[in-house]
Amino acid sequence: MNTNRFSALLARLSSLVILTHTAMAENPQWLTYKGGDGPGKGKHIVLISADQEYRSEQSMPMMARILAERHGFDCTVLFGVNEEGLVDPTMPVHPKKGEEESFKAHNIPGLEHLEKADLLILVTRLLTLPDEQLKQIVAYLDSGKPIIGLRTANHGFQSKLPYEVDGEQVTIGKILGGAFMNHHGNWHQDSTRGDIVPEMKDHPIVTGVKDIWGPSDVYRTYKEGTGLPEGCTALVYGQPLIGREQGGASNPEKEPLPVVWFKDWKTTGGKNARVLQSTMGSGRDLENPGLRRLIVNAVYWGLEMEDQITPDSSVEYVGEYKPLVSGFDYENLGVVPRPVSDFR
């Protein structure tokens, strides 16, 4: 084969590879955001939105836009969808009595993106997923790559994960550092003021972070009289406030509990993944710039890019962000199944 023909064939093959990659990246069932200039250039973040209460279908595209436009990361947002392929937070997490056979499992298209992801941000709640999708998620969880869990992620699955380490069953709560036990603040009544642990004020994740507040309540993740699991380090304590206004009075009957912590997760191959869990993280919590900055900083920390965290990097919205109120009263809240494109 002469040089010209070989070069033409090589160019054609390259084009096919590019087209195949583009076809996989661009799809009506997920959102892709190409990173601009910034420290994250060349890194890929996958954000999974599949909860029924806290409007992650709005917050995860918002965070992806910030991470892509302001910081340079390529971002892919995956969603829980129904049988029509619509983003559907109204799907039940368990069947009604007597309707077990008609119960529909959840579905998250695009999990193959996890194979090449550099970091995962997870907002799931009590999902029942097909075995193949659970295996794709577990492959990432056992890869040694960083994981950020928000709000309900620590009770993200009904399904038993196909995951054991040293012969012991692994749950998502074990990976993230404790599962939801109950509402410590009054559910949908109290709000939360986040107070940085004084001894951790110089940690990279809280660089430039101020005035953390959100209208969601504090979760309890461990029994009274105990503390976070071994290996977890609290960064922020949440003080339940009376009412749902920033600056409200502390609830005198509710002690502060950890709402943000970090840890390592040791995989079957002996790798250590950096993990951050924030039990704050509803759609309206993330209207708070302090919490958004903390999550963006956690991305850098997870990727061992702490030296590129700055206190004044932009965490401002890209476009409009008006999340709906949290809750299950879907009709009155305006929560209905929608095409993925509605959330771009």
mmCIF file of C-alpha atoms in Angstrom:
data_model
loop_
_atom_site.group_PDB
_atom_site.id
_atom_site.type_symbol
_atom_site.label_atom_id
_atom_site.label_comp_id
_atom_site.label_asym_id
_atom_site.label_seq_id
_atom_site.Cartn_x
_atom_site.Cartn_y
_atom_site.Cartn_z
ATOM 1 C CA MET A 1 0.000 0.000 0.000
ATOM 2 C CA ASN A 2 1.422 3.413 -0.962
ATOM 3 C CA THR A 3 1.880 6.184 1.592
ATOM 4 C CA ASN A 4 -1.043 8.321 0.344
ATOM 5 C CA ARG A 5 -3.530 5.451 0.440
ATOM 6 C CA PHE A 6 -2.307 4.410 3.920
ATOM 7 C CA SER A 7 -2.666 7.986 5.208
ATOM 8 C CA ALA A 8 -6.189 8.231 3.775
ATOM 9 C CA LEU A 9 -7.179 4.910 5.388
ATOM 10 C CA LEU A 10 -5.734 5.996 8.728
ATOM 11 C CA ALA A 11 -7.649 9.293 8.572
ATOM 12 C CA ARG A 12 -10.867 7.436 7.764
ATOM 13 C CA LEU A 13 -10.394 5.053 10.683
ATOM 14 C CA SER A 14 -9.681 7.990 12.989
ATOM 15 C CA SER A 15 -12.904 9.654 11.855
ATOM 16 C CA LEU A 16 -14.856 6.489 12.578
ATOM 17 C CA VAL A 17 -13.375 6.297 16.075
ATOM 18 C CA ILE A 18 -14.288 9.949 16.705
ATOM 19 C CA LEU A 19 -17.824 9.398 15.406
ATOM 20 C CA THR A 20 -18.255 6.292 17.544
ATOM 21 C CA HIS A 21 -17.038 8.136 20.650
ATOM 22 C CA THR A 22 -19.324 11.095 19.887
ATOM 23 C CA ALA A 23 -22.306 8.804 19.406
ATOM 24 C CA MET A 24 -21.653 7.280 22.804
ATOM 25 C CA ALA A 25 -21.074 10.637 24.506
ATOM 26 C CA GLU A 26 -24.048 12.488 22.982
ATOM 27 C CA ASN A 27 -27.331 10.742 23.676
ATOM 28 C CA PRO A 28 -30.897 11.855 24.440
ATOM 29 C CA GLN A 29 -30.778 9.953 27.750
ATOM 30 C CA TRP A 30 -27.891 11.827 29.360
ATOM 31 C CA LEU A 31 -26.289 15.266 29.325
ATOM 32 C CA THR A 32 -22.721 16.054 28.328
ATOM 33 C CA TYR A 33 -20.825 19.254 29.046
ATOM 34 C CA LYS A 34 -17.449 19.790 27.422
ATOM 35 C CA GLY A 35 -14.971 21.418 29.762
ATOM 36 C CA GLY A 36 -13.600 24.810 28.874
ATOM 37 C CA ASP A 37 -10.228 26.149 29.907
ATOM 38 C CA GLY A 38 -9.349 25.473 33.524
ATOM 39 C CA PRO A 39 -7.447 23.217 35.901
ATOM 40 C CA GLY A 40 -9.823 20.304 35.220
ATOM 41 C CA LYS A 41 -9.066 20.117 31.504
ATOM 42 C CA GLY A 42 -8.760 16.472 30.453
ATOM 43 C CA LYS A 43 -10.558 15.100 33.534
ATOM 44 C CA HIS A 44 -14.014 13.505 33.274
ATOM 45 C CA ILE A 45 -16.648 13.670 36.028
ATOM 46 C CA VAL A 46 -19.817 11.551 36.029
ATOM 47 C CA LEU A 47 -22.732 12.869 38.082
ATOM 48 C CA ILE A 48 -25.622 10.489 38.795
ATOM 49 C CA SER A 49 -29.056 11.912 39.611
ATOM 50 C CA ALA A 50 -31.591 9.304 40.705
ATOM 51 C CA ASP A 51 -33.471 10.383 43.820
ATOM 52 C CA GLN A 52 -37.141 11.026 44.428
ATOM 53 C CA GLU A 53 -37.128 13.845 46.986
ATOM 54 C CA TYR A 54 -34.326 16.390 46.747
ATOM 55 C CA ARG A 55 -34.434 17.526 43.096
ATOM 56 C CA SER A 56 -31.031 16.265 42.021
ATOM 57 C CA GLU A 57 -32.377 16.193 38.460
ATOM 58 C CA GLN A 58 -32.027 19.989 38.641
ATOM 59 C CA SER A 59 -28.963 20.323 40.874
ATOM 60 C CA MET A 60 -26.623 17.895 39.117
ATOM 61 C CA PRO A 61 -26.856 19.607 35.689
ATOM 62 C CA MET A 62 -26.265 22.921 37.498
ATOM 63 C CA MET A 63 -23.143 21.575 39.210
ATOM 64 C CA ALA A 64 -21.950 19.998 35.941
ATOM 65 C CA ARG A 65 -22.241 23.338 34.160
ATOM 66 C CA ILE A 66 -20.170 25.050 36.863
ATOM 67 C CA LEU A 67 -17.522 22.326 36.847
ATOM 68 C CA ALA A 68 -17.284 22.391 33.050
ATOM 69 C CA GLU A 69 -17.551 26.111 32.311
ATOM 70 C CA ARG A 70 -15.782 27.521 35.383
ATOM 71 C CA HIS A 71 -13.213 24.781 36.039
ATOM 72 C CA GLY A 72 -12.595 22.908 32.790
ATOM 73 C CA PHE A 73 -13.865 19.425 33.679
ATOM 74 C CA ASP A 74 -15.716 17.315 31.109
ATOM 75 C CA CYS A 75 -18.985 16.302 32.759
ATOM 76 C CA THR A 76 -21.634 13.688 32.041
ATOM 77 C CA VAL A 77 -24.928 13.702 33.954
ATOM 78 C CA LEU A 78 -26.803 10.398 34.123
ATOM 79 C CA PHE A 79 -30.423 10.136 35.267
ATOM 80 C CA GLY A 80 -32.873 7.620 36.604
ATOM 81 C CA VAL A 81 -35.480 7.219 33.850
ATOM 82 C CA ASN A 82 -38.788 5.407 33.414
ATOM 83 C CA GLU A 83 -39.849 3.010 30.659
ATOM 84 C CA GLU A 84 -40.463 5.930 28.293
ATOM 85 C CA GLY A 85 -36.930 7.219 28.865
ATOM 86 C CA LEU A 86 -38.159 10.243 30.844
ATOM 87 C CA VAL A 87 -36.379 11.507 33.963
ATOM 88 C CA ASP A 88 -38.847 10.338 36.586
ATOM 89 C CA PRO A 89 -38.355 11.165 40.287
ATOM 90 C CA THR A 90 -41.909 9.933 40.923
ATOM 91 C CA MET A 91 -41.033 6.253 40.418
ATOM 92 C CA PRO A 92 -41.731 4.303 43.654
ATOM 93 C CA VAL A 93 -38.851 2.714 45.539
ATOM 94 C CA HIS A 94 -40.828 -0.358 46.598
ATOM 95 C CA PRO A 95 -44.055 -2.020 45.406
ATOM 96 C CA LYS A 96 -47.394 -1.497 47.079
ATOM 97 C CA LYS A 97 -48.701 -4.545 48.910
ATOM 98 C CA GLY A 98 -50.199 -6.965 46.427
ATOM 99 C CA GLU A 99 -48.559 -5.243 43.438
ATOM 100 C CA GLU A 100 -45.111 -6.817 43.697
ATOM 101 C CA GLU A 101 -45.262 -8.408 40.228
ATOM 102 C CA SER A 102 -45.997 -5.096 38.499
ATOM 103 C CA PHE A 103 -43.218 -3.163 40.279
ATOM 104 C CA LYS A 104 -40.832 -1.489 37.830
ATOM 105 C CA ALA A 105 -37.107 -1.542 38.536
ATOM 106 C CA HIS A 106 -35.149 1.662 38.178
ATOM 107 C CA ASN A 107 -32.919 2.339 35.189
ATOM 108 C CA ILE A 108 -29.859 4.587 34.736
ATOM 109 C CA PRO A 109 -28.754 4.655 31.082
ATOM 110 C CA GLY A 110 -25.145 5.528 30.298
ATOM 111 C CA LEU A 111 -23.342 3.844 33.186
ATOM 112 C CA GLU A 112 -20.678 2.708 30.719
ATOM 113 C CA HIS A 113 -19.249 6.226 31.146
ATOM 114 C CA LEU A 114 -18.020 5.145 34.569
ATOM 115 C CA GLU A 115 -15.327 3.019 32.917
ATOM 116 C CA LYS A 116 -13.360 6.120 31.928
ATOM 117 C CA ALA A 117 -14.572 8.517 34.615
ATOM 118 C CA ASP A 118 -12.022 10.188 36.877
ATOM 119 C CA LEU A 119 -14.509 11.050 39.633
ATOM 120 C CA LEU A 120 -18.115 10.172 40.549
ATOM 121 C CA ILE A 121 -20.694 12.435 42.218
ATOM 122 C CA LEU A 122 -23.587 10.308 43.426
ATOM 123 C CA VAL A 123 -27.116 11.380 44.399
ATOM 124 C CA THR A 124 -29.238 8.239 44.540
ATOM 125 C CA ARG A 125 -31.986 7.079 46.902
ATOM 126 C CA LEU A 126 -33.252 3.548 47.569
ATOM 127 C CA LEU A 127 -32.818 2.303 44.018
ATOM 128 C CA THR A 128 -33.630 -1.155 42.730
ATOM 129 C CA LEU A 129 -31.431 -1.602 39.659
ATOM 130 C CA PRO A 130 -30.782 -4.419 37.173
ATOM 131 C CA ASP A 131 -27.798 -6.617 38.022
ATOM 132 C CA GLU A 132 -25.775 -5.373 35.058
ATOM 133 C CA GLN A 133 -26.128 -1.762 36.166
ATOM 134 C CA LEU A 134 -25.191 -2.630 39.743
ATOM 135 C CA LYS A 135 -22.068 -4.340 38.427
ATOM 136 C CA GLN A 136 -21.127 -1.208 36.461
ATOM 137 C CA ILE A 137 -21.488 0.928 39.577
ATOM 138 C CA VAL A 138 -19.553 -1.529 41.741
ATOM 139 C CA ALA A 139 -16.744 -1.655 39.168
ATOM 140 C CA TYR A 140 -16.287 2.064 39.709
ATOM 141 C CA LEU A 141 -16.646 1.874 43.500
ATOM 142 C CA ASP A 142 -13.884 -0.754 43.546
ATOM 143 C CA SER A 143 -11.600 1.126 41.130
ATOM 144 C CA GLY A 144 -9.840 3.294 43.697
ATOM 145 C CA LYS A 145 -11.108 6.470 42.028
ATOM 146 C CA PRO A 146 -12.696 9.252 44.121
ATOM 147 C CA ILE A 147 -16.347 9.293 45.179
ATOM 148 C CA ILE A 148 -18.511 12.177 46.368
ATOM 149 C CA GLY A 149 -21.891 11.286 47.889
ATOM 150 C CA LEU A 150 -24.561 13.939 48.456
ATOM 151 C CA ARG A 151 -27.625 13.878 50.715
ATOM 152 C CA THR A 152 -29.384 10.504 50.142
ATOM 153 C CA ALA A 153 -26.396 8.773 48.520
ATOM 154 C CA ASN A 154 -25.595 6.973 51.776
ATOM 155 C CA HIS A 155 -28.903 5.086 51.426
ATOM 156 C CA GLY A 156 -28.794 5.077 47.686
ATOM 157 C CA PHE A 157 -29.735 1.461 46.912
ATOM 158 C CA GLN A 158 -32.445 -1.012 47.861
ATOM 159 C CA SER A 159 -30.663 -3.611 45.783
ATOM 160 C CA LYS A 160 -27.895 -5.584 47.445
ATOM 161 C CA LEU A 161 -24.639 -4.522 45.834
ATOM 162 C CA PRO A 162 -22.713 -7.393 44.193
ATOM 163 C CA TYR A 163 -19.668 -6.374 46.192
ATOM 164 C CA GLU A 164 -17.603 -8.079 48.877
ATOM 165 C CA VAL A 165 -14.279 -7.087 50.391
ATOM 166 C CA ASP A 166 -12.399 -9.701 52.428
ATOM 167 C CA GLY A 167 -15.508 -11.880 52.388
ATOM 168 C CA GLU A 168 -17.771 -9.183 53.858
ATOM 169 C CA GLN A 169 -20.788 -7.699 52.098
ATOM 170 C CA VAL A 170 -20.238 -4.058 51.175
ATOM 171 C CA THR A 171 -23.013 -1.480 51.342
ATOM 172 C CA ILE A 172 -22.934 2.046 49.992
ATOM 173 C CA GLY A 173 -23.191 3.291 53.580
ATOM 174 C CA LYS A 174 -20.024 1.411 54.466
ATOM 175 C CA ILE A 175 -18.187 3.036 51.564
ATOM 176 C CA LEU A 176 -19.440 6.538 52.343
ATOM 177 C CA GLY A 177 -19.086 6.314 56.122
ATOM 178 C CA GLY A 178 -22.494 5.591 57.589
ATOM 179 C CA ALA A 179 -26.050 5.259 56.311
ATOM 180 C CA PHE A 180 -29.168 7.287 57.051
ATOM 181 C CA MET A 181 -30.727 6.249 60.377
ATOM 182 C CA ASN A 182 -33.323 8.965 60.902
ATOM 183 C CA HIS A 183 -34.012 12.682 60.665
ATOM 184 C CA HIS A 184 -32.213 14.463 63.485
ATOM 185 C CA GLY A 185 -33.603 17.847 62.531
ATOM 186 C CA ASN A 186 -37.370 18.080 62.055
ATOM 187 C CA TRP A 187 -38.098 16.816 58.541
ATOM 188 C CA HIS A 188 -39.109 19.612 56.136
ATOM 189 C CA GLN A 189 -39.369 21.997 59.104
ATOM 190 C CA ASP A 190 -35.848 22.671 60.419
ATOM 191 C CA SER A 191 -33.029 23.997 58.285
ATOM 192 C CA THR A 192 -29.285 23.464 58.795
ATOM 193 C CA ARG A 193 -26.408 25.799 59.548
ATOM 194 C CA GLY A 194 -23.089 24.238 58.647
ATOM 195 C CA ASP A 195 -20.212 25.019 61.021
ATOM 196 C CA ILE A 196 -16.669 24.122 59.929
ATOM 197 C CA VAL A 197 -14.847 22.063 62.575
ATOM 198 C CA PRO A 198 -12.316 24.550 64.026
ATOM 199 C CA GLU A 199 -9.432 22.070 63.831
ATOM 200 C CA MET A 200 -10.185 21.552 60.117
ATOM 201 C CA LYS A 201 -10.393 25.225 59.094
ATOM 202 C CA ASP A 202 -7.209 24.913 57.011
ATOM 203 C CA HIS A 203 -8.247 21.751 55.158
ATOM 204 C CA PRO A 204 -8.244 22.255 51.356
ATOM 205 C CA ILE A 205 -11.915 21.251 51.020
ATOM 206 C CA VAL A 206 -13.086 24.231 53.098
ATOM 207 C CA THR A 207 -10.816 26.797 51.412
ATOM 208 C CA GLY A 208 -12.851 29.966 50.928
ATOM 209 C CA VAL A 209 -16.017 28.307 52.283
ATOM 210 C CA LYS A 210 -18.298 30.614 54.290
ATOM 211 C CA ASP A 211 -21.854 30.752 55.630
ATOM 212 C CA ILE A 212 -22.988 27.195 54.894
ATOM 213 C CA TRP A 213 -26.764 26.906 55.167
ATOM 214 C CA GLY A 214 -29.526 24.864 53.598
ATOM 215 C CA PRO A 215 -33.274 24.329 54.070
ATOM 216 C CA SER A 216 -32.909 20.550 54.450
ATOM 217 C CA ASP A 217 -32.659 19.036 57.916
ATOM 218 C CA VAL A 218 -29.738 17.263 59.606
ATOM 219 C CA TYR A 219 -29.491 13.487 59.187
ATOM 220 C CA ARG A 220 -28.424 11.157 61.960
ATOM 221 C CA THR A 221 -26.034 8.527 60.613
ATOM 222 C CA TYR A 222 -24.861 6.862 63.839
ATOM 223 C CA LYS A 223 -26.394 5.809 67.144
ATOM 224 C CA GLU A 224 -26.590 8.243 70.020
ATOM 225 C CA GLY A 225 -23.542 8.014 72.237
ATOM 226 C CA THR A 226 -21.296 6.899 69.367
ATOM 227 C CA GLY A 227 -19.679 8.777 66.487
ATOM 228 C CA LEU A 228 -18.673 8.543 62.867
ATOM 229 C CA PRO A 229 -17.145 5.194 61.852
ATOM 230 C CA GLU A 230 -13.413 4.694 62.242
ATOM 231 C CA GLY A 231 -11.480 6.402 59.480
ATOM 232 C CA CYS A 232 -14.003 9.234 58.974
ATOM 233 C CA THR A 233 -12.951 12.817 59.675
ATOM 234 C CA ALA A 234 -15.695 15.396 60.213
ATOM 235 C CA LEU A 235 -15.272 18.670 58.318
ATOM 236 C CA VAL A 236 -18.609 20.353 59.003
ATOM 237 C CA TYR A 237 -21.160 19.946 61.789
ATOM 238 C CA GLY A 238 -24.797 20.740 61.100
ATOM 239 C CA GLN A 239 -26.769 22.692 63.688
ATOM 240 C CA PRO A 240 -30.545 22.263 63.283
ATOM 241 C CA LEU A 241 -32.248 25.656 63.111
ATOM 242 C CA ILE A 242 -35.846 26.424 63.993
ATOM 243 C CA GLY A 243 -37.604 27.243 60.759
ATOM 244 C CA ARG A 244 -36.283 27.393 57.219
ATOM 245 C CA GLU A 245 -34.639 30.791 57.016
ATOM 246 C CA GLN A 246 -30.892 31.401 56.993
ATOM 247 C CA GLY A 247 -29.848 32.998 60.270
ATOM 248 C CA GLY A 248 -32.646 31.340 62.236
ATOM 249 C CA ALA A 249 -32.306 30.365 65.893
ATOM 250 C CA SER A 250 -30.637 27.085 66.831
ATOM 251 C CA ASN A 251 -33.015 24.365 67.955
ATOM 252 C CA PRO A 252 -32.075 24.010 71.658
ATOM 253 C CA GLU A 253 -33.251 20.395 71.704
ATOM 254 C CA LYS A 254 -31.006 19.301 68.834
ATOM 255 C CA GLU A 255 -27.237 18.932 69.147
ATOM 256 C CA PRO A 256 -25.092 19.490 66.055
ATOM 257 C CA LEU A 257 -24.086 16.345 64.142
ATOM 258 C CA PRO A 258 -21.570 15.817 61.311
ATOM 259 C CA VAL A 259 -22.982 16.716 57.904
ATOM 260 C CA VAL A 260 -19.727 16.615 55.870
ATOM 261 C CA TRP A 261 -16.843 14.211 56.365
ATOM 262 C CA PHE A 262 -14.108 12.524 54.382
ATOM 263 C CA LYS A 263 -12.412 9.141 54.467
ATOM 264 C CA ASP A 264 -10.605 6.553 52.349
ATOM 265 C CA TRP A 265 -12.197 3.444 50.883
ATOM 266 C CA LYS A 266 -9.893 0.436 50.481
ATOM 267 C CA THR A 267 -10.769 -1.668 47.440
ATOM 268 C CA THR A 268 -10.366 -5.393 46.809
ATOM 269 C CA GLY A 269 -7.105 -4.588 45.027
ATOM 270 C CA GLY A 270 -5.780 -2.645 48.003
ATOM 271 C CA LYS A 271 -6.214 0.784 46.427
ATOM 272 C CA ASN A 272 -7.387 3.724 48.525
ATOM 273 C CA ALA A 273 -10.163 5.853 47.062
ATOM 274 C CA ARG A 274 -10.746 9.333 48.428
ATOM 275 C CA VAL A 275 -14.356 9.689 49.596
ATOM 276 C CA LEU A 276 -16.418 12.667 50.710
ATOM 277 C CA GLN A 277 -19.985 12.444 51.991
ATOM 278 C CA SER A 278 -22.225 15.460 52.555
ATOM 279 C CA THR A 279 -25.686 14.828 53.981
ATOM 280 C CA MET A 280 -26.484 18.365 52.883
ATOM 281 C CA GLY A 281 -27.085 18.566 49.165
ATOM 282 C CA SER A 282 -30.726 19.090 48.232
ATOM 283 C CA GLY A 283 -31.478 21.186 45.181
ATOM 284 C CA ARG A 284 -32.172 24.211 47.368
ATOM 285 C CA ASP A 285 -29.233 23.508 49.692
ATOM 286 C CA LEU A 286 -27.031 23.974 46.631
ATOM 287 C CA GLU A 287 -28.336 27.489 46.127
ATOM 288 C CA ASN A 288 -25.915 28.252 48.962
ATOM 289 C CA PRO A 289 -22.551 29.345 47.489
ATOM 290 C CA GLY A 290 -20.632 28.055 50.514
ATOM 291 C CA LEU A 291 -21.906 24.514 49.960
ATOM 292 C CA ARG A 292 -21.308 24.719 46.205
ATOM 293 C CA ARG A 293 -17.728 25.825 46.849
ATOM 294 C CA LEU A 294 -17.204 22.965 49.291
ATOM 295 C CA ILE A 295 -18.350 20.421 46.671
ATOM 296 C CA VAL A 296 -16.196 21.986 43.938
ATOM 297 C CA ASN A 297 -13.196 21.970 46.304
ATOM 298 C CA ALA A 298 -13.943 18.325 47.109
ATOM 299 C CA VAL A 299 -13.659 17.501 43.399
ATOM 300 C CA TYR A 300 -10.143 18.948 43.319
ATOM 301 C CA TRP A 301 -9.248 17.187 46.583
ATOM 302 C CA GLY A 302 -10.623 13.859 45.359
ATOM 303 C CA LEU A 303 -8.471 14.097 42.248
ATOM 304 C CA GLU A 304 -5.401 15.022 44.345
ATOM 305 C CA MET A 305 -5.397 18.519 42.833
ATOM 306 C CA GLU A 306 -5.438 20.353 46.177
ATOM 307 C CA ASP A 307 -2.687 22.700 45.060
ATOM 308 C CA GLN A 308 -5.071 24.172 42.482
ATOM 309 C CA ILE A 309 -7.841 25.055 44.955
ATOM 310 C CA THR A 310 -8.232 28.814 45.383
ATOM 311 C CA PRO A 311 -10.560 30.674 47.764
ATOM 312 C CA ASP A 312 -11.975 32.905 45.045
ATOM 313 C CA SER A 313 -12.521 30.520 42.121
ATOM 314 C CA SER A 314 -15.973 30.957 40.606
ATOM 315 C CA VAL A 315 -18.853 28.807 41.797
ATOM 316 C CA GLU A 316 -21.471 31.078 40.227
ATOM 317 C CA TYR A 317 -24.266 29.543 38.172
ATOM 318 C CA VAL A 318 -23.940 29.127 34.438
ATOM 319 C CA GLY A 319 -27.409 30.135 33.294
ATOM 320 C CA GLU A 320 -30.539 30.065 35.428
ATOM 321 C CA TYR A 321 -31.043 27.835 38.444
ATOM 322 C CA LYS A 322 -34.426 27.716 40.178
ATOM 323 C CA PRO A 323 -34.833 24.323 41.862
ATOM 324 C CA LEU A 324 -38.220 23.105 42.971
ATOM 325 C CA VAL A 325 -38.966 22.487 46.636
ATOM 326 C CA SER A 326 -37.984 19.105 48.088
ATOM 327 C CA GLY A 327 -40.643 16.557 48.940
ATOM 328 C CA PHE A 328 -42.978 13.858 47.693
ATOM 329 C CA ASP A 329 -46.104 15.940 47.008
ATOM 330 C CA TYR A 330 -45.268 15.752 43.339
ATOM 331 C CA GLU A 331 -48.473 17.230 41.909
ATOM 332 C CA ASN A 332 -48.398 20.357 44.059
ATOM 333 C CA LEU A 333 -44.613 20.743 43.691
ATOM 334 C CA GLY A 334 -44.750 20.538 39.903
ATOM 335 C CA VAL A 335 -42.622 17.392 39.710
ATOM 336 C CA VAL A 336 -43.526 15.311 36.643
ATOM 337 C CA PRO A 337 -41.571 12.987 34.332
ATOM 338 C CA ARG A 338 -39.658 15.082 31.799
ATOM 339 C CA PRO A 339 -37.248 14.505 28.894
ATOM 340 C CA VAL A 340 -33.557 14.711 29.759
ATOM 341 C CA SER A 341 -33.260 17.709 27.437
ATOM 342 C CA ASP A 342 -35.479 19.768 29.781
ATOM 343 C CA PHE A 343 -32.646 19.787 32.343
ATOM 344 C CA ARG A 344 -29.839 20.975 30.079
#
